[in-house]
XYZ file of C-alpha atoms in Angstrom:
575
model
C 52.255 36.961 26.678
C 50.146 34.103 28.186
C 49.553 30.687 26.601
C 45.655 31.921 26.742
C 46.646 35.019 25.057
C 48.615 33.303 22.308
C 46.264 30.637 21.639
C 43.311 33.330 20.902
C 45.987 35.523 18.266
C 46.435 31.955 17.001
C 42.764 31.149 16.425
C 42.228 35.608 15.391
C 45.323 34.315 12.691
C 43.257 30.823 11.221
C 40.280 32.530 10.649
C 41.989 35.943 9.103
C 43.738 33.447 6.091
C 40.651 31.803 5.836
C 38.629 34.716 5.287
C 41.329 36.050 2.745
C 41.327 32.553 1.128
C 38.051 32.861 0.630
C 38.021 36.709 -0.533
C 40.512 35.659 -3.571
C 38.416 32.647 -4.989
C 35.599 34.777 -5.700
C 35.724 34.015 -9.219
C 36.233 30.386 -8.361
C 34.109 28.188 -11.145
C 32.888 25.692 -8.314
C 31.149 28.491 -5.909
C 28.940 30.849 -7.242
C 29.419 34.770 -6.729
C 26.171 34.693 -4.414
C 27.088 31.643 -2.823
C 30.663 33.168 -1.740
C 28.766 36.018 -0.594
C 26.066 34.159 1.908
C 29.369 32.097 3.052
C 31.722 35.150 3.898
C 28.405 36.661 5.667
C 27.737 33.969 7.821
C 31.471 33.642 8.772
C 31.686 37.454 9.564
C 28.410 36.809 11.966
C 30.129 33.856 13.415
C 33.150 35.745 14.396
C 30.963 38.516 15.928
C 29.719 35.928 18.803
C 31.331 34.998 21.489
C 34.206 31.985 21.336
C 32.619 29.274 23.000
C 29.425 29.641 20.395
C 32.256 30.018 17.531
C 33.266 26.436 18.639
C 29.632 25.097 18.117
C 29.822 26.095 14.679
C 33.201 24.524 14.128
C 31.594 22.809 10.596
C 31.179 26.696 9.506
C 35.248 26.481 7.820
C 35.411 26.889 3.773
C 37.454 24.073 2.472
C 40.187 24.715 -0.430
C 42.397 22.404 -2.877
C 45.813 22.727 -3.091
C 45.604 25.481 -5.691
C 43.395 27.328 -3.330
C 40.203 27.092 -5.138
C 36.915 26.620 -2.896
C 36.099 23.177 -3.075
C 32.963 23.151 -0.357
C 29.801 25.468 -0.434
C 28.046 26.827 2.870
C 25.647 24.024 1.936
C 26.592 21.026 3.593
C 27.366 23.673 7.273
C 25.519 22.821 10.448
C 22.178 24.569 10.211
C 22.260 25.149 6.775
C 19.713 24.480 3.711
C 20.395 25.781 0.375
C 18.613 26.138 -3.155
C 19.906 23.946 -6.139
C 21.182 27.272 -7.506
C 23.129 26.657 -4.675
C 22.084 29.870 -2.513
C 20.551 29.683 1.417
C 16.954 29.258 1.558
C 17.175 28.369 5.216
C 19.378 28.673 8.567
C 18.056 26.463 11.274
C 20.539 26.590 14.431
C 18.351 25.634 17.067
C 19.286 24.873 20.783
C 22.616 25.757 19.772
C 24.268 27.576 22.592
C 24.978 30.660 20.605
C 25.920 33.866 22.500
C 26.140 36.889 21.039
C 23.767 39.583 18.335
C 22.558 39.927 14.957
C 24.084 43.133 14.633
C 26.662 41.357 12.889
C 24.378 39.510 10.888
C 24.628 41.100 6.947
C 20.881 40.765 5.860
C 21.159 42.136 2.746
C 23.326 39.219 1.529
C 20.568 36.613 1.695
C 18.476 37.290 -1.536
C 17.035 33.848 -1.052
C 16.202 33.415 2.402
C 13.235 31.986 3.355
C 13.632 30.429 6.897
C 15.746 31.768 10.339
C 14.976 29.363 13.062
C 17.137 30.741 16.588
C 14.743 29.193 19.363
C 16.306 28.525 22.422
C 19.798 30.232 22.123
C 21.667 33.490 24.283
C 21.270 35.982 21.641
C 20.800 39.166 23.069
C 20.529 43.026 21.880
C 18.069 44.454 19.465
C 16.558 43.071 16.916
C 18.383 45.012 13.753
C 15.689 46.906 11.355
C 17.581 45.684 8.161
C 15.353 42.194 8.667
C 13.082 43.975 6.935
C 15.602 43.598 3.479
C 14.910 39.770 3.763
C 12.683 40.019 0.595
C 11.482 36.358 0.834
C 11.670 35.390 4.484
C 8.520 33.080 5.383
C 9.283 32.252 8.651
C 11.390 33.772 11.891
C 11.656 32.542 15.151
C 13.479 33.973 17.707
C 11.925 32.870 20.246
C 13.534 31.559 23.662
C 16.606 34.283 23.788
C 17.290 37.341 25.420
C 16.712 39.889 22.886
C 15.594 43.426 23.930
C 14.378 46.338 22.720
C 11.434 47.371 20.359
C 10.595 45.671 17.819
C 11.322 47.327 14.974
C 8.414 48.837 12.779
C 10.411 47.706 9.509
C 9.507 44.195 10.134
C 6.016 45.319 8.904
C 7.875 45.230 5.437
C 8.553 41.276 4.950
C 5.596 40.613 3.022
C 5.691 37.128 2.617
C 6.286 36.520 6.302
C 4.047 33.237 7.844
C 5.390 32.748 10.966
C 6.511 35.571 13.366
C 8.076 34.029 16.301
C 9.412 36.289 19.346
C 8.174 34.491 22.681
C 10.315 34.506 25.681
C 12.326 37.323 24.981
C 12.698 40.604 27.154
C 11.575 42.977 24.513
C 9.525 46.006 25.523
C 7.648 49.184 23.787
C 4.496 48.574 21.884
C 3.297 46.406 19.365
C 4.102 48.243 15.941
C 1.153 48.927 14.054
C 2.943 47.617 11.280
C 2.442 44.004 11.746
C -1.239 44.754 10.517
C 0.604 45.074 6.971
C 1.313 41.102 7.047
C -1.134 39.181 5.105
C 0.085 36.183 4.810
C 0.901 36.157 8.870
C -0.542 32.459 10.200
C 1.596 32.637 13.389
C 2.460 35.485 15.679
C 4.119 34.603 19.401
C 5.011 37.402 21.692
C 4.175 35.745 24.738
C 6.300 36.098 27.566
C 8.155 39.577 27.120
C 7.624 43.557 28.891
C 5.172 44.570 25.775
C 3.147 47.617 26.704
C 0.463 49.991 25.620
C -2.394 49.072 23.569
C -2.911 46.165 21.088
C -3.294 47.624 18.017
C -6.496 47.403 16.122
C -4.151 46.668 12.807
C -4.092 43.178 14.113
C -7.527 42.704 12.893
C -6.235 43.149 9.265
C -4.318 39.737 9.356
C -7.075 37.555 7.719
C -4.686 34.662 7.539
C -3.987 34.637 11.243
C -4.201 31.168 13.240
C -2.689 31.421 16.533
C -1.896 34.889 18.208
C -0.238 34.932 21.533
C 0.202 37.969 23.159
C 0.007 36.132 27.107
C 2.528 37.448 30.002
C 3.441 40.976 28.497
C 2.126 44.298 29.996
C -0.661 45.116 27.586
C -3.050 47.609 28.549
C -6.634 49.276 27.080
C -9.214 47.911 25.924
C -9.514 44.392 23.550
C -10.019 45.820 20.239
C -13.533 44.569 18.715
C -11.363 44.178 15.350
C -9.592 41.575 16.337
C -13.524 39.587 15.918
C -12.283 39.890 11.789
C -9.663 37.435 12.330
C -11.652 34.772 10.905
C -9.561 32.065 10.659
C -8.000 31.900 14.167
C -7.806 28.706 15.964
C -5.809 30.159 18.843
C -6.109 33.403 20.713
C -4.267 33.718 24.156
C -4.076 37.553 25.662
C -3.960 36.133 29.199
C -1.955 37.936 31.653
C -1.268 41.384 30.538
C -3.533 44.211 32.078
C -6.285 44.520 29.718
C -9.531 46.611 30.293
C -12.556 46.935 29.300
C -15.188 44.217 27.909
C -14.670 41.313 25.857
C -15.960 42.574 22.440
C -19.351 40.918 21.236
C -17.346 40.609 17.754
C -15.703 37.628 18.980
C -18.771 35.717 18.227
C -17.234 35.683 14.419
C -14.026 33.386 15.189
C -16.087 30.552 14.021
C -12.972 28.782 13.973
C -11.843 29.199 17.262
C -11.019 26.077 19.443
C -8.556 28.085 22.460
C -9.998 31.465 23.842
C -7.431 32.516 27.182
C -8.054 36.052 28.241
C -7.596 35.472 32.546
C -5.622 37.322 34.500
C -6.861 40.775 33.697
C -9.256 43.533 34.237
C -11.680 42.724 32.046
C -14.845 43.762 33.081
C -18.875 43.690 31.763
C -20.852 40.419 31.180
C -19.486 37.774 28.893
C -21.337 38.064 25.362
C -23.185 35.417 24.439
C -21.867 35.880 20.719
C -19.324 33.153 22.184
C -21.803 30.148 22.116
C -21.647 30.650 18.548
C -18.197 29.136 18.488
C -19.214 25.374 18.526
C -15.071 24.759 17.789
C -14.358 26.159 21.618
C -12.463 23.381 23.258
C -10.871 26.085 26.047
C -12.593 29.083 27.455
C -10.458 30.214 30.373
C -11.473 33.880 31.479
C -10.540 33.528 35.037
C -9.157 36.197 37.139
C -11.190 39.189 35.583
C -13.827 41.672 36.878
C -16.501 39.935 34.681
C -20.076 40.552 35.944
C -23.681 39.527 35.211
C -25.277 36.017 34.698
C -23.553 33.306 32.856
C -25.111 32.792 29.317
C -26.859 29.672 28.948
C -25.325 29.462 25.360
C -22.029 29.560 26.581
C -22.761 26.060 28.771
C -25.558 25.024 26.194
C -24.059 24.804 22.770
C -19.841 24.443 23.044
C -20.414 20.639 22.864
C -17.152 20.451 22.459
C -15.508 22.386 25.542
C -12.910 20.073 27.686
C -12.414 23.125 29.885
C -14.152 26.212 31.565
C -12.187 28.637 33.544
C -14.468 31.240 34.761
C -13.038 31.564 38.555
C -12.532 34.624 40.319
C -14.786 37.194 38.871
C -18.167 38.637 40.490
C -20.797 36.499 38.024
C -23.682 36.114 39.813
C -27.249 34.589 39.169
C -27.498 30.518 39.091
C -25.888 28.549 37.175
C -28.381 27.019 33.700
C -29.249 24.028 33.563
C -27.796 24.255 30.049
C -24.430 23.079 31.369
C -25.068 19.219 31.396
C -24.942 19.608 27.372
C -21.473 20.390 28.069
C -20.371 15.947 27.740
C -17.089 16.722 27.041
C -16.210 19.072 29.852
C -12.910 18.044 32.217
C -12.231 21.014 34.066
C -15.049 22.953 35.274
C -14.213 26.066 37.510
C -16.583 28.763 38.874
C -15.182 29.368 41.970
C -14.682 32.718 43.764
C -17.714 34.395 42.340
C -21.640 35.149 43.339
C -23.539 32.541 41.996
C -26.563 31.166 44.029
C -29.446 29.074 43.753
C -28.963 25.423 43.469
C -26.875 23.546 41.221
C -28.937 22.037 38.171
C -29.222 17.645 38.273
C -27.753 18.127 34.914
C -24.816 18.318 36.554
C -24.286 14.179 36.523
C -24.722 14.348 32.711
C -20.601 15.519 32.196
C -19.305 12.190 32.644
C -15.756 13.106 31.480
C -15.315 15.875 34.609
C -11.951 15.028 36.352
C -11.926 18.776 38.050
C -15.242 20.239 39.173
C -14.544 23.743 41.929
C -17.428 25.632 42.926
C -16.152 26.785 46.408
C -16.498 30.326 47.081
C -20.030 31.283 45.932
C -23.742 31.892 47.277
C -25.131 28.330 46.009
C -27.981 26.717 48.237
C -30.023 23.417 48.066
C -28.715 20.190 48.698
C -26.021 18.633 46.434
C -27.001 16.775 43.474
C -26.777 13.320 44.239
C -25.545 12.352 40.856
C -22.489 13.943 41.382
C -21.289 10.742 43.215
C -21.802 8.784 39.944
C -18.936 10.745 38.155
C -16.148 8.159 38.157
C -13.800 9.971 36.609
C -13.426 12.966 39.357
C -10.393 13.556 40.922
C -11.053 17.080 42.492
C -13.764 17.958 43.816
C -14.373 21.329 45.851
C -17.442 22.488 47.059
C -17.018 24.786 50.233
C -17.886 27.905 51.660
C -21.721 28.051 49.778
C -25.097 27.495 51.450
C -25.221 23.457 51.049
C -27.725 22.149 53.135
C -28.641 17.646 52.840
C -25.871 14.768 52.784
C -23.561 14.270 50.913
C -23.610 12.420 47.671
C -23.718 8.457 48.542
C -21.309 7.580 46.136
C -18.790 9.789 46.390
C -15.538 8.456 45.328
C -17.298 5.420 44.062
C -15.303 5.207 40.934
C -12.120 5.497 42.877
C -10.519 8.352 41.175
C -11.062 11.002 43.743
C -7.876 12.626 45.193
C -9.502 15.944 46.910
C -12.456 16.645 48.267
C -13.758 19.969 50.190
C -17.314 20.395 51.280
C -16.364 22.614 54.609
C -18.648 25.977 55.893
C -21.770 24.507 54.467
C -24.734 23.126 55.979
C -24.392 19.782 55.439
C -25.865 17.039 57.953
C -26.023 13.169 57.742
C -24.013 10.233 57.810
C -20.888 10.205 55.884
C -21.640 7.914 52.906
C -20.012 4.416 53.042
C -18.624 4.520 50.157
C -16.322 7.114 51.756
C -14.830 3.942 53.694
C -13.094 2.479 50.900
C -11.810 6.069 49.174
C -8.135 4.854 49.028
C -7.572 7.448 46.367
C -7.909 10.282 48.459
C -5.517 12.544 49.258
C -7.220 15.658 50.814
C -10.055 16.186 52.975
C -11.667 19.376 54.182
C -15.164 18.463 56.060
C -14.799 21.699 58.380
C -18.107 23.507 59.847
C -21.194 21.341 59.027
C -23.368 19.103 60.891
C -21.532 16.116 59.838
C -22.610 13.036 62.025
C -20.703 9.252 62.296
C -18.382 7.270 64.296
C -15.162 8.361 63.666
C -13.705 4.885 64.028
C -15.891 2.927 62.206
C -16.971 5.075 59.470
C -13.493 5.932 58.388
C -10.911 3.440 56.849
C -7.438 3.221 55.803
C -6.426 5.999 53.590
C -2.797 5.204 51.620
C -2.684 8.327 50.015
C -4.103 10.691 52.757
C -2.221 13.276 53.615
C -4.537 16.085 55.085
C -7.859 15.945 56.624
C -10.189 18.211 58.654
C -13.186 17.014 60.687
C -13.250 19.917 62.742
C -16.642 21.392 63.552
C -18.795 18.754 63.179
C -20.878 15.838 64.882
C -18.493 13.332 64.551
C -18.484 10.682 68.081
C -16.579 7.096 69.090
C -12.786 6.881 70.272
C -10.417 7.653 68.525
C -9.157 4.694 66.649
C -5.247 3.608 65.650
C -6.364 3.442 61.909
C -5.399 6.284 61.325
C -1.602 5.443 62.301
C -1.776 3.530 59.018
C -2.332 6.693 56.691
C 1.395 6.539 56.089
C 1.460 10.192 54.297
C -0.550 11.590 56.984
C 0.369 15.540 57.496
C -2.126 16.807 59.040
C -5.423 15.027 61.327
C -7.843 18.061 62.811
C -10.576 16.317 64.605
C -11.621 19.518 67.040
C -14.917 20.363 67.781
C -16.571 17.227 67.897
C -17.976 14.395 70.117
C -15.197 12.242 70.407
C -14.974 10.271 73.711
C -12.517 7.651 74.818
C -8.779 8.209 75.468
C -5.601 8.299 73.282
C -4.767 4.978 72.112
C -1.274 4.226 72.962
C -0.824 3.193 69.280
C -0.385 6.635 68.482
C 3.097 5.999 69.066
C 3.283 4.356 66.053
C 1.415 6.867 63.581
C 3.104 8.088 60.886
C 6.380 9.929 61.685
C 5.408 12.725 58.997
C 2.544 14.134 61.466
C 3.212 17.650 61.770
C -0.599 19.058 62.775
C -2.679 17.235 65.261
C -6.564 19.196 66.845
C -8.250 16.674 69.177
C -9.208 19.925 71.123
C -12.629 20.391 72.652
C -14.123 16.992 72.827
C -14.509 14.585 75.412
C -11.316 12.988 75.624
C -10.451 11.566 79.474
C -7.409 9.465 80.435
C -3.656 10.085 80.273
C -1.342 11.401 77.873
C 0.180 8.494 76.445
C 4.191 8.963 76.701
C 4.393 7.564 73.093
C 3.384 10.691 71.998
C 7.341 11.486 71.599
C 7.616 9.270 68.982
C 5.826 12.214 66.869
C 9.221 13.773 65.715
C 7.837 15.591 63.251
C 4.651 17.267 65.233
C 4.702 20.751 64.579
C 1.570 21.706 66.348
C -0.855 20.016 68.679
C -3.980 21.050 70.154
C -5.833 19.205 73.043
C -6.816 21.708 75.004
C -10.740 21.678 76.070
C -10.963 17.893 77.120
C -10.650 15.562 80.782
C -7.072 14.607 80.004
C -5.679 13.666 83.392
C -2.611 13.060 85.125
C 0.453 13.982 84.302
C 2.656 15.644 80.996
C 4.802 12.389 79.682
C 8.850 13.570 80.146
C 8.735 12.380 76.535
C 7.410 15.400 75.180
C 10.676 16.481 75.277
C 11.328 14.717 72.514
C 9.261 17.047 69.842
C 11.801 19.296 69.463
C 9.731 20.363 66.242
C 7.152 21.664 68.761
C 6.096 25.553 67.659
C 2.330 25.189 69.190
C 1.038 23.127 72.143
C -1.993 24.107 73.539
C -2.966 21.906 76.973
C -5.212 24.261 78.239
C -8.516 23.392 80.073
C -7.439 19.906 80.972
C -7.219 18.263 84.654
C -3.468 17.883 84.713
C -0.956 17.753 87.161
C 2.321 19.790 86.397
C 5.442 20.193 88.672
C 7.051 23.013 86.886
C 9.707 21.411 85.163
C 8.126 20.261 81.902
C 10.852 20.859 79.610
C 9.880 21.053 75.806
C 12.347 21.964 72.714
C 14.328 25.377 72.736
C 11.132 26.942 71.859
C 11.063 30.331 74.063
C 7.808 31.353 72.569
C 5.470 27.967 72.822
C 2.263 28.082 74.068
C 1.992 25.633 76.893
C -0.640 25.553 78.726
C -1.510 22.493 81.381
């Protein structure tokens, strides 16, 4: 026999006199009969997991005098609360690497227990019916373990439950129509699991409800309009299942609803605009639906309170009300990826607090409210692909916040404003397909930050100048399809060693390729093609043995034969 065989007979030996030791004090003045009960329960369930949780609980050993009478109670255990009739109330074990089921876990000897917190353990298997004998049981969490299964309709039985925890689990089957049967229910999490089939219109009976989230399960059918009878709901997230259907006018009566997430569905119909009654909204995110019709001008006129607005990817259509500058305390404002047209209301400048403003992906027209540029706190702001037509707002990035900004496949025209110069904030630039005029080395600066920008398309004239070998994150520089004269400076040598994508294509470039171009170690792809580059292709280029595109084409170079670039048998070179 091995020494690991012999140490776990050893251990199997310990607990066996223990558990007989504490069999025969039964009667033992200083440990109640229920007490010894709860204690031999909780040390059968701890030798039902697996050893290496056993030695987490290594404060779960009764303690005996000489004379073999039980001198400690469960009480003072890790995890463990008890009554002063000395019985558990409450078993909190936490983040405590336990591995292993309940099935071993004797319910029925835990008359008095109120409280089973297991978040965050490895507790796996079903979750055994005879919970439902815990007569007193207030709260159970779960939650954060790998239990699977159905969950069992008995649980529909624990009539004093509050807090129903179960998120992050891999259970499956339906909701049981028996949770409807628990009153007192504040709290019920069962986000994050395989739930199917319908949500069951029982829910609506839980008049005591205040959060309910059902999000990242496989829920299907329609939202049932009882669930508008939960009156005292502050939280209701049903995101990400598979959900049909329209949102149900009802939902006008959560008065006391401040979080409303319902995206990532199928969800189709107009939203009802029962929901500007809920002054308390502080999220509305219905993104990622089939939601149709206008947007109700209650919805942006009266949630004074709303920090965000999620109502991307759906096919609304008709403009967007003027209504929406009520909205002060907005942040996040998406309507991307829908229909909406005419032009955007001045109200607009009005939502001082907006950090994230994305309207890219629609039908809107007119020119772009200048007051837009006043919003110091924006950090994103996307407004491409619509019908734009004017400049752009003069002070944009004037309160030196802004970090992304898209305005491409518009129709904008203009100078780019000059307060654009001194944007050392930004990170990401998309200008692509407008009528964009300027010098693009004067009315450009220094850009710490930048690490993407695209000019392409545009009106843009003047050499190209070396500034831009002091964006230090610089990724990507697309300047194609513009006006630019001049040749390549041979500073670019010295740009940032990160460059992966570089357009100058179809300009007006003349002169030669500067051989410093093979300090660009990192250049990926490179177009130049469509300019008077003359002469001939620098031996350096060698050198960008990250090469995957190169695009020479329509040039006046000279070319021997032997330009030699990378191992790359399927680059496009073209001289």
């Amino acid at each position: 026999m091995g020494a690991l065989a012999i140490k776990k007979v050893f251990s199997l030996l310990i607990n066996f006199v223990l558990f007989a030791q504490l069999v025969s004090s039964l009667d033992a003045p200083a440990f109640s009969s229920n007490s010894s009960k709860e204690a031999i329960a909780l040390l059968t369930w701890k030798n039902s997991l697996q050893n290496e949780s056993q030695s987490h609980l290594s404060s779960w050993i009764p303690v005996f005098s000489s004379n073999l009478n039980l001198s400690r109670n469960p009480c003072n255990w890790l995890g463990i609360s008890c009554n002063l009739a000395g019985s558990i109330v409450k078993i909190n074990l936490t983040e405590s690497s336990l591995q292993g089921t309940l099935h071993g876990f004797s319910f029925l000897s835990f008359p008095n227990l109120a409280s089973i917190d297991l978040y965050v353990n490895t507790l796996y298997g079903t979750i055994p019916p005879q919970i439902s004998s815990l007569s007193k049981l207030k709260y159970l969490d779960l939650s954060f373990n790998q239990f699977s299964g159905k969950i069992p309709p008995e649980i529909g039985k624990l009539a004093t439950l509050k807090a129903l925890h179960l998120g992050r689990n891999n259970l499956n089957g339906s909701i049981p129509e028996e949770i409807g049967r628990l009153n007192l229910l504040t709290e019920f999490y069962l986000y994050k699991n395989h739930i199917d089939g319908y949500i069951p219109s029982s829910l609506g009976n839980l008049s005591n409800l205040v959060i309910l989230l059902l999000y990242g399960n496989e829920l299907s059918g329609f939202v049932p309009p009882e669930m508008g009878n939960l009156s005292n709901l502050d939280q209701l997230d049903i995101s990400q299942n598979h959900l049909t259907g329209p949102i149900p006018s009802t939902f006008g009566n959560l008065k006391r609803l401040t979080i409303l997430h319902m995206f990532d569905n199928s969800l189709s119909g107009p939203i009802p605009s029962e929901i500007g009654n809920l002054k308390s909204l502080k999220s509305v995110s219905l993104q990622h639906n089939n939601l149709s019709g206008s947007i109700p001008a209650s919805l942006l006129g009266d949630l004074v309170n709303l920090t965000l607005l999620h109502l991307d990817n759906n096919s609304l259509s008709g403009s967007i009300p003027t209504e929406i500058g009520n909205l002060t305390s907005l942040k996040d404002l998406q309507l991307d990826h829908n229909q909406l047209c005419g032009s955007l209301p001045t109200s607009f400048a009005n939502m001082s607090n907006l950090i994230f403003l994305v309207l890219r992906e629609n039908q809107l027209t007119g020119p772009i409210p200048q007051g837009i540029g006043d919003l110091i706190n924006l950090k994103t702001l996307q407004l491409d692909t619509n019908q734009f037509i004017g400049n752009l707002p003069q002070n944009i990035c004037h309160g030196g916040s802004l970090r992304y900004f898209a305005a491409s496949n518009n129709h904008l025209d203009g100078q780019i404003p000059k307060s654009f110069k001194n944007c050392t904030s930004i990170v990401r630039v998309q200008l692509r397909g407008n009528q964009l005029i300027g010098d693009i080395s004067k009315d450009f600066g220094v850009y710490p930050n930048l690490e993407f920008i695209d000019l392409r398309h545009n009106r843009f004239y003047g050499r190209i100048s070396s500034n831009w070998g002091q964006c230090q994150q610089l990724q990507t520089l697309l300047l194609g399809k513009n006006n630019i004269t001049g040749s390549i400076p041979k500073e670019i040598g010295n740009w940032t060693t990160q460059l992966g994508e570089l357009d100058l294509s179809s300009n007006h470039i003349v002169g030669t390729i500067p051989k410093e171009f093979g300090s660009l170690i990192s250049l990926m792809k490179l177009w130049m093609n469509g300019n008077q580059v003359s002469g001939a292709i620098p031996f350096e280029f060698g050198f960008l043995t990250n090469l995957e595109y190169l695009d020479l084409s329509s040039n006046k170079l000279n070319t021997n034969g032997n330009l030699q670039i990378g191992e790359h048998s399927d680059l496009k070179s073209l001289p």
